[in-house]
Coordinates of C-alpha atoms and ligand atoms in Angstrom, one line a residue:
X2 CA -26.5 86.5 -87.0
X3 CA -24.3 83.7 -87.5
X4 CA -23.3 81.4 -84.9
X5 CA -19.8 80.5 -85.0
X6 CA -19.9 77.9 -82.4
X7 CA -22.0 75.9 -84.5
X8 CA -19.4 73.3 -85.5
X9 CA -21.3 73.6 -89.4
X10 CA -20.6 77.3 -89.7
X11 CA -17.1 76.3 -90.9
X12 CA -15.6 73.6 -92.9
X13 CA -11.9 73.7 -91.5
X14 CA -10.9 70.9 -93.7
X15 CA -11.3 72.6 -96.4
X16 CA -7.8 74.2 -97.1
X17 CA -8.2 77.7 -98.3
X18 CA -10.5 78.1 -95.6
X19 CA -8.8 77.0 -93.0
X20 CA -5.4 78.8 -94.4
X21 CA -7.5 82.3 -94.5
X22 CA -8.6 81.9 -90.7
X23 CA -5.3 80.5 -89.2
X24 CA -4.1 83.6 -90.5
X25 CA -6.5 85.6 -88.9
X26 CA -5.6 83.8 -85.6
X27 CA -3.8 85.2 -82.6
X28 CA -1.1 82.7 -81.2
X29 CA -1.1 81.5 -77.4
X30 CA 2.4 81.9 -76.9
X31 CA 4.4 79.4 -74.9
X32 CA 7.8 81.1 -73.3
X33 CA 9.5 84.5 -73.4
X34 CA 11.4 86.9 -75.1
X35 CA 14.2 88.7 -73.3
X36 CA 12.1 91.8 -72.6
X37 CA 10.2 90.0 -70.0
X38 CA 13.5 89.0 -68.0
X39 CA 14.8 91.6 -65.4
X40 CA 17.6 91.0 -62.8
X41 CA 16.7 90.0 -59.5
X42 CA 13.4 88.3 -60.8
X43 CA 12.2 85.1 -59.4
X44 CA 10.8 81.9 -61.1
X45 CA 9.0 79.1 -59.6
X46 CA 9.4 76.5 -62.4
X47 CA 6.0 73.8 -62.1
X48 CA 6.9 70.6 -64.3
X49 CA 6.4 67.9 -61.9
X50 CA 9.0 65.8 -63.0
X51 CA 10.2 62.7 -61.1
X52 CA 13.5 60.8 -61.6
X53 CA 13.7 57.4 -62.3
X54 CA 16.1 55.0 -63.1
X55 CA 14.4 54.3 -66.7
X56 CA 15.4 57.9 -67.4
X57 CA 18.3 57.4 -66.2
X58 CA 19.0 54.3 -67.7
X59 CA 17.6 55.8 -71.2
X60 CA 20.2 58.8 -70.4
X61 CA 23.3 57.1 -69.9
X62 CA 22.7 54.4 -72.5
X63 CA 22.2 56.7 -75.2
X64 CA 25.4 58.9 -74.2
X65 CA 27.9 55.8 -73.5
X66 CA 27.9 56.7 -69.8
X67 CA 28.7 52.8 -68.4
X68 CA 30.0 54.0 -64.7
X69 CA 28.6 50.8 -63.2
X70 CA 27.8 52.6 -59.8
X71 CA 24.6 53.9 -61.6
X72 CA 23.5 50.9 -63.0
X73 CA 23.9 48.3 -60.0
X74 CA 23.1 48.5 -56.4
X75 CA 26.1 46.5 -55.5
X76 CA 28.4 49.1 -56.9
X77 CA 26.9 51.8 -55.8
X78 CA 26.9 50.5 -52.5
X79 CA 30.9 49.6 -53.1
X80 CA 31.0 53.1 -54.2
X81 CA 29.8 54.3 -50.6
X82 CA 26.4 55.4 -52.2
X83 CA 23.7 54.4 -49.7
X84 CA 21.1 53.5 -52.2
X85 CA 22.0 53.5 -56.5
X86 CA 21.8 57.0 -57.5
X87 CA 20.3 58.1 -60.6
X88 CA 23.4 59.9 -63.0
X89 CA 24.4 63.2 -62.5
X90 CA 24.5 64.3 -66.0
X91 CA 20.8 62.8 -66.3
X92 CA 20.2 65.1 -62.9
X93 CA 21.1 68.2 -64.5
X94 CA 19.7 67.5 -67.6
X95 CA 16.3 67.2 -65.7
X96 CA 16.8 70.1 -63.3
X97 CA 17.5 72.2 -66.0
X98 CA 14.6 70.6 -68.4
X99 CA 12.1 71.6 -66.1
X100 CA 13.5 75.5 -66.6
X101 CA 13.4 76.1 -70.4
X102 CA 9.5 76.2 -70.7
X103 CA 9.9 79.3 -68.5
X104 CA 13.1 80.7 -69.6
X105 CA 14.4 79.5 -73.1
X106 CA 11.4 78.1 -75.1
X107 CA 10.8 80.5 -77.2
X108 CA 14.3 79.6 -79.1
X109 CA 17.9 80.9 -79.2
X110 CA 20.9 78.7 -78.0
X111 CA 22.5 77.4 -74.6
X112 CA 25.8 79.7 -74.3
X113 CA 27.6 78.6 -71.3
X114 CA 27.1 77.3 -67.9
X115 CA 29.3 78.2 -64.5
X116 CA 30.0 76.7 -61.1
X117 CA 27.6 73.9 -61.4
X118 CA 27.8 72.0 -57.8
X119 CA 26.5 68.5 -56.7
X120 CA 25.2 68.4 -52.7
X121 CA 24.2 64.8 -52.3
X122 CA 23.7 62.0 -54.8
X123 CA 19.9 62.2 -55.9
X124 CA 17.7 58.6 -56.0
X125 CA 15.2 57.7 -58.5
X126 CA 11.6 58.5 -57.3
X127 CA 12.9 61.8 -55.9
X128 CA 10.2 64.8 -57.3
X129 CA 12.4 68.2 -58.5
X130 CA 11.5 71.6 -57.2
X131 CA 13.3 74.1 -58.8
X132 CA 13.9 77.6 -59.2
X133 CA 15.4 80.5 -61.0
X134 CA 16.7 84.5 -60.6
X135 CA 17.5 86.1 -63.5
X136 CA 21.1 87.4 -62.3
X137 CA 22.0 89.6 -65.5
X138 CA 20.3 90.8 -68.8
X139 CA 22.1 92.5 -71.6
X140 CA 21.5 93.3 -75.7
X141 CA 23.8 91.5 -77.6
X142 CA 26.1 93.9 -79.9
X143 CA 26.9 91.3 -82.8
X144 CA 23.0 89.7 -82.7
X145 CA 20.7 92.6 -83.0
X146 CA 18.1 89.8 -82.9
X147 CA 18.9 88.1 -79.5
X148 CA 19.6 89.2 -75.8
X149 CA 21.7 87.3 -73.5
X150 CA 20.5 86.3 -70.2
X151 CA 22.3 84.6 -67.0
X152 CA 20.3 83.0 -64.6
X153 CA 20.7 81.2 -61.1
X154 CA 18.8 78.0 -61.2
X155 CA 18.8 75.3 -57.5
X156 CA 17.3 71.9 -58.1
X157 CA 16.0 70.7 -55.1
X158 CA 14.1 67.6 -53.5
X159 CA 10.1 68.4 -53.7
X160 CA 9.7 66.4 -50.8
X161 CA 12.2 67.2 -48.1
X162 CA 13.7 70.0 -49.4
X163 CA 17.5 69.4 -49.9
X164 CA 19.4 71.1 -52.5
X165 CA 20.5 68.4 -54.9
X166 CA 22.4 71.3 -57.4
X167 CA 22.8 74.3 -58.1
X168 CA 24.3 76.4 -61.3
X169 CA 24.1 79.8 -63.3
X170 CA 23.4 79.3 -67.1
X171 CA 23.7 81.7 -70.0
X172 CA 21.6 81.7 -73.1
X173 CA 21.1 84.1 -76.3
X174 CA 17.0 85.0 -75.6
X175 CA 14.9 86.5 -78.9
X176 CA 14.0 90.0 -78.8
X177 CA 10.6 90.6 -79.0
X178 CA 12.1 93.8 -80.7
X179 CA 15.8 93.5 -82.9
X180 CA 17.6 96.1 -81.9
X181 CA 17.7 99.0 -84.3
X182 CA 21.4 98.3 -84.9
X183 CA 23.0 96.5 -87.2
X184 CA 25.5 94.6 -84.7
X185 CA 28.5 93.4 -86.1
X186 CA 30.6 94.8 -83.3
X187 CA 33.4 92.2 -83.2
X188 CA 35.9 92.8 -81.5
X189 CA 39.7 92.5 -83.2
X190 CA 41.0 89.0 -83.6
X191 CA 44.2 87.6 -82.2
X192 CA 45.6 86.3 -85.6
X193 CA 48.8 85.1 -84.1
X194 CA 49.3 81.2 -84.1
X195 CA 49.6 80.4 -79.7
X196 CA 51.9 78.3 -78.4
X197 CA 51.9 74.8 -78.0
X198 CA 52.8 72.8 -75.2
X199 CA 56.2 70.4 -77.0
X200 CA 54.7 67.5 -76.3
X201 CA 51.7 66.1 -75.1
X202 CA 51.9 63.3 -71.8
X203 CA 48.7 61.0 -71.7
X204 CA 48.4 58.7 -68.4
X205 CA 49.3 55.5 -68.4
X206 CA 46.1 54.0 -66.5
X207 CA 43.0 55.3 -65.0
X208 CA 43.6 56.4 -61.7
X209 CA 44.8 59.1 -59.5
X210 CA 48.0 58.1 -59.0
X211 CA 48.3 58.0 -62.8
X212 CA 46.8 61.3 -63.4
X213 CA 49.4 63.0 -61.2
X214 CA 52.4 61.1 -62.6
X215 CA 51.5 62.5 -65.8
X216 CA 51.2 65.9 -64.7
X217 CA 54.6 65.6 -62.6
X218 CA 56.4 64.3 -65.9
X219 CA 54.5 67.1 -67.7
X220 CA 55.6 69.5 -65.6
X221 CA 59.0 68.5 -65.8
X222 CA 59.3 68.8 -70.1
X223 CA 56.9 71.6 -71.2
X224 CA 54.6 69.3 -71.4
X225 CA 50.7 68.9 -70.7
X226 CA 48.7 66.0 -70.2
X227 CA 46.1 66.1 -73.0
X228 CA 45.1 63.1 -75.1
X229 CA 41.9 62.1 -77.2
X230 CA 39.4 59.3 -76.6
X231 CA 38.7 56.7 -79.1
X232 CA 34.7 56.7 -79.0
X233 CA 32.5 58.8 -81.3
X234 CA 28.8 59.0 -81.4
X235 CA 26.7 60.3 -84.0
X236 CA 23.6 63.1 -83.6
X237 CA 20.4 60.7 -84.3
X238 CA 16.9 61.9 -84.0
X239 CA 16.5 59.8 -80.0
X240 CA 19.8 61.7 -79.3
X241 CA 19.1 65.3 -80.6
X242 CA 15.0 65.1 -79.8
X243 CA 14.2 62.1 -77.6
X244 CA 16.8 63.0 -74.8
X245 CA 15.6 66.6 -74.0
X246 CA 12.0 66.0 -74.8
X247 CA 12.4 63.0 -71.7
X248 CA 13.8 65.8 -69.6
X249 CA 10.6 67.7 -70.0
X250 CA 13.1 70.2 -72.4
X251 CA 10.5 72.0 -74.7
X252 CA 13.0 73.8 -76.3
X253 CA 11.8 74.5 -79.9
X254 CA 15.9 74.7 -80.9
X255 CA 15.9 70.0 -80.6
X256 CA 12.4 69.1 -82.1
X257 CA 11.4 71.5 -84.3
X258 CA 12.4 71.3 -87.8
X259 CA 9.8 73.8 -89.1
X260 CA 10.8 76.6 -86.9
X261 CA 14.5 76.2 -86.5
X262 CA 14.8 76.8 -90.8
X263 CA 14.9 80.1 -90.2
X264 CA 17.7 80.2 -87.5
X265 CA 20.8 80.8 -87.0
X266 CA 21.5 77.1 -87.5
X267 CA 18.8 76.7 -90.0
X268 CA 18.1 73.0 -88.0
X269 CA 17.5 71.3 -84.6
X270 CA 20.6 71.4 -82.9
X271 CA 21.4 68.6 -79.8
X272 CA 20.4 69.8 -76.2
X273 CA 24.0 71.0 -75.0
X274 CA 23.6 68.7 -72.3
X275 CA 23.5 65.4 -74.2
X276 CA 26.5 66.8 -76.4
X277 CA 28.5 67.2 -73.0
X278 CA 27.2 64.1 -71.5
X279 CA 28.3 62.0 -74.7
X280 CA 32.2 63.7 -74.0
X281 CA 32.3 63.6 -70.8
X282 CA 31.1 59.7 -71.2
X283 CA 34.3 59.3 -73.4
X284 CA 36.4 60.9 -71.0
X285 CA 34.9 59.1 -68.0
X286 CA 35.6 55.7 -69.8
X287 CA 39.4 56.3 -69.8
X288 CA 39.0 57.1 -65.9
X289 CA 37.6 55.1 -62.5
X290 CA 35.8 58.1 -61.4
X291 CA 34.9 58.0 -58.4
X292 CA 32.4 60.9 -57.5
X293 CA 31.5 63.9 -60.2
X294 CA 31.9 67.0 -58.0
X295 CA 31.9 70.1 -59.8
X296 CA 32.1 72.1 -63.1
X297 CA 32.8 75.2 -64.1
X298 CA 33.4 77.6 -67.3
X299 CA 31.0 75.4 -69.4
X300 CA 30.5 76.7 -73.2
X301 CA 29.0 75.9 -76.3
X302 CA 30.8 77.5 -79.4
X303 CA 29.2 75.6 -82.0
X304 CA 25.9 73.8 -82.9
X305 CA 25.9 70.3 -83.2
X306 CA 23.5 68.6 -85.9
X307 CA 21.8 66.0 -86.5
X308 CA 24.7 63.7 -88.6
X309 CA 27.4 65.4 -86.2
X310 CA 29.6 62.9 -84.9
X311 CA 30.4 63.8 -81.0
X312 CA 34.0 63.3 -80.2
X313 CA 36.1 64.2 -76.8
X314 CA 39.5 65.4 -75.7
X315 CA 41.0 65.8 -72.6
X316 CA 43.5 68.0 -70.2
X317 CA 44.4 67.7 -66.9
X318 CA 45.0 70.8 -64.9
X319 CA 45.4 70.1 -61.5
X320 CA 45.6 66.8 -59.0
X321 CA 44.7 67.5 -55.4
X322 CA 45.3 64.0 -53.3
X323 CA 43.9 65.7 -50.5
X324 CA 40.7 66.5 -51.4
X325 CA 38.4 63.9 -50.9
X326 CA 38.4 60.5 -48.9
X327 CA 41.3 57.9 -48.4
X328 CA 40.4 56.2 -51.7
X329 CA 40.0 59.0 -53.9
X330 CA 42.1 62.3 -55.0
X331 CA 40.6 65.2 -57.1
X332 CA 41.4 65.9 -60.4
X333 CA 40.2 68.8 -62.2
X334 CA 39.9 68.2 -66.1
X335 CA 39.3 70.3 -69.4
X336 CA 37.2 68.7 -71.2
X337 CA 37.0 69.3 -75.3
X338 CA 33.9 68.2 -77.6
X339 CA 34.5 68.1 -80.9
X340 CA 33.0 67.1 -84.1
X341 CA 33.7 65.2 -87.4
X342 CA 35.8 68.5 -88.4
X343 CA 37.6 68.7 -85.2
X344 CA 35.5 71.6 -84.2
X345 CA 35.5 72.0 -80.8
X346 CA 31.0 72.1 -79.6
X347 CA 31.7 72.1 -76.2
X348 CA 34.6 73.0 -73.6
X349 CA 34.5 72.6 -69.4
X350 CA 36.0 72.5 -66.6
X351 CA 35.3 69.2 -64.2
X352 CA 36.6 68.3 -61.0
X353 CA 36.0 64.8 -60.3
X354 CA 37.5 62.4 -57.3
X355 CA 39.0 59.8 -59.2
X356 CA 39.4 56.1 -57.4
X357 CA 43.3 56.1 -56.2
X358 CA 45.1 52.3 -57.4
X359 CA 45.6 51.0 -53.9
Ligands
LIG417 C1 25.1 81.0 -80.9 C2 26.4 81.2 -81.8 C3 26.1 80.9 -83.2 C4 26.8 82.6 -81.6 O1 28.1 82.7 -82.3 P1 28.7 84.1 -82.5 O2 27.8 85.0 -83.2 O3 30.0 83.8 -83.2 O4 28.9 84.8 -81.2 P2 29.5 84.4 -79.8 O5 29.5 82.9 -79.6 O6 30.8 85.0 -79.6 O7 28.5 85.0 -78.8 C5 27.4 85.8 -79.1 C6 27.2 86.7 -77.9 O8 27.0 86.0 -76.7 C7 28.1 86.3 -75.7 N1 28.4 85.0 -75.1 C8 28.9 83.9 -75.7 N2 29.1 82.9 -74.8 C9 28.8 83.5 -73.6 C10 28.8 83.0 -72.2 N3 29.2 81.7 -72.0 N4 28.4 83.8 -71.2 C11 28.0 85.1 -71.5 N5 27.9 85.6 -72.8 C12 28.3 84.8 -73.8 C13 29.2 86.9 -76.5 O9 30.0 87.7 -75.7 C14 28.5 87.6 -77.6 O10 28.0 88.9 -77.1 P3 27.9 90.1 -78.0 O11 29.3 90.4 -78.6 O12 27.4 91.2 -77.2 O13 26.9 89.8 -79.1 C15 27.5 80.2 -81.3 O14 27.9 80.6 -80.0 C16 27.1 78.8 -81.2 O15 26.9 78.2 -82.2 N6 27.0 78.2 -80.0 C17 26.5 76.9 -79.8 C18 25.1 77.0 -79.2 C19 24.5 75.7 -79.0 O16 24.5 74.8 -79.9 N7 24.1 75.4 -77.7 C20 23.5 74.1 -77.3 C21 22.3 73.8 -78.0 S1 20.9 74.9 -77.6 C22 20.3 74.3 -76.2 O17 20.8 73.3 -75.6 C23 19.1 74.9 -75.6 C24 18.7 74.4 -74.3 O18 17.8 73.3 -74.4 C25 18.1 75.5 -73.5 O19 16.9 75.6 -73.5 O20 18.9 76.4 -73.0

């Protein structure tokens, strides 16, 4: 008989040889399809990632975030931070990093996100614990190929415990099995042009009293306070592969060419939180945020390649001067990311206490 565990038995560099037993092969898969998702389940995710302010540092660089709170001790400290926090956006990314080996590996695309909350600023050092419940599953009617599934995810503090955030996500999931249908269900389109505001008010500085000026002119003119921000950045391959993979993100959709061919964007496409981070860094640089708060109504409607060129544009909604502390009134923002075509990628909802002038 043969033994096959005699390293001489085969010559695996020889090509055909190799190409007739990889065939032959069964795959350890990493991740799953939406069949193995059912509401009310629970998953421990075990990455033991730790933030640091390199990753945060590498985060924020890469996306124009320059809020000088999270880059020196004295601001922060300024800023009433007790110790210099590592970057929200760089947070998130992490906490939700940690996830995708578990729940979005195995390919399909980042949908939306909804009431994502910040407890307490998190430090660098701090190990993440986090966790998952799948909330909703469903068949997609226009992707026969694809389910859609919402989960719950809470990052937390390894060591002591406290919730740092918390958020419900949305992604299309393969289907280990299309659906027998041929989708295609869309629903009738509004073809009518909507109506636009008459004019469009931007704010004369960056801070809350200048927000709500605009929205009190705006208000008075049928108006809205929207405007665009000057920077741009364009999809390289530390962007749309070297953020995410940092985050511990295996997600096959941002560094893997070979499988992503055959996809619906026939490429890598950027992590959906370095495309928001790089808008929300353009917004944020026309503002003196103070604190990020929350967000809300978070969606990706188009992928983002690498080339793309990452704009943003901004509306104000609202302007509450009594939320939050003496220096600081809340604003709550739309937020627009579009690309070289003026194709909106990305749009959210962000309430953020913004410093007051005096
Ligand atoms: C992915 C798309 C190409 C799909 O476009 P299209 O076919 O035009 O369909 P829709 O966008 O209308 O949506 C498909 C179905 O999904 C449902 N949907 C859409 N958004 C949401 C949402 N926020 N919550 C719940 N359900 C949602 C629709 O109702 C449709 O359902 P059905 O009619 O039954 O089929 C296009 O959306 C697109 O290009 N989006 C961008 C995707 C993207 O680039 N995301 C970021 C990158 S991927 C990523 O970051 C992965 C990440 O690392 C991770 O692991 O999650």
């Amino acid at each position: 008989m043969t033994d096959w565990a005699d390293p001489d038995t085969l010559d695996l560099s020889d090509g055909e040889t190799f190409d007739r037993l990889l065939d032959r092969a069964d795959t350890r898969e990493k991740g799953h399809f939406f069949e193995f998702f059912a509401e009310g389940d629970k998953l421990v995710h075990d990455p033991g990632l730790r933030l640091t302010h390199h990753g945060s540092e590498q985060w924020m660089g890469q996306t124009l975030n320059h809020d000088p709170a999270y880059w020196r001790a004295d601001t922060a400290q300024e800023r009433g931070f007790e110790e210099r926090p590592v970057h929200p956006d760089y947070l998130l990314a992490c906490v939700m990093g940690i996830t995708v080996e578990d729940l979005s590996e195995k390919g399909g695309y980042f949908l939306g996100r909804d009431d994502v909350e910040f407890y307490q600023p998190a430090t660098a050092g701090t190990p993440l614990s986090v966790t998952s419940t799948v909330v909703d599953t469903r068949t997609s009617s226009s992707r026969p190929k694809y389910g859609i599934v919402t989960w719950e995810t809470e990052g937390r503090n390894r060591e002591t415990g406290e919730r740092l955030v918390s958020y419900q996500r949305t992604n299309m999931i393969p289907r280990r099995e299309p659906a027998a249908t041929d989708g295609g269900a869309v629903g009738e389109q509004d073809e009518s042009d909507p109506t636009l505001p008459d004019t469009l008010v931007t704010p004369e500085g960056e801070h809350f009293e200048d927000f709500q000026r605009a929205l009190d002119t705006a208000r008075e003119e049928n108006a809205a306070v929207a405007y665009r921000h000057e920077r741009g950045r364009t999809m390289d391959d530390q962007l749309v592969a070297g953020l995410p993979l940092a985050t511990l993100n295996t997600a096959r959709q941002h560094h893997n060419r070979d499988e992503m061919a055959d996809s619906p964007s026939g490429d890598i496409v950027a992590y959906g939180d370095v495309t928001r981070s790089i808008a929300l860094a353009h917004a944020r640089s026309d503002e003196a945020t103070y604190r990020e708060h929350r967000f809300a109504d978070e969606r990706f409607h188009d992928f983002v390649t690498l080339g793309d060129t990452v704009y943003g544009f901004t509306r104000v909604l609202d302007c509450d001067p009594d939320a939050g502390p003496s220096r600081a009134g809340a604003v709550t923002f739309e937020h627009v990311a579009f690309n070289q075509e003026q194709t909106p990628v990305y749009s959210g909802r962000r309430t953020a206490l913004i410093q007051r002038d005096t």
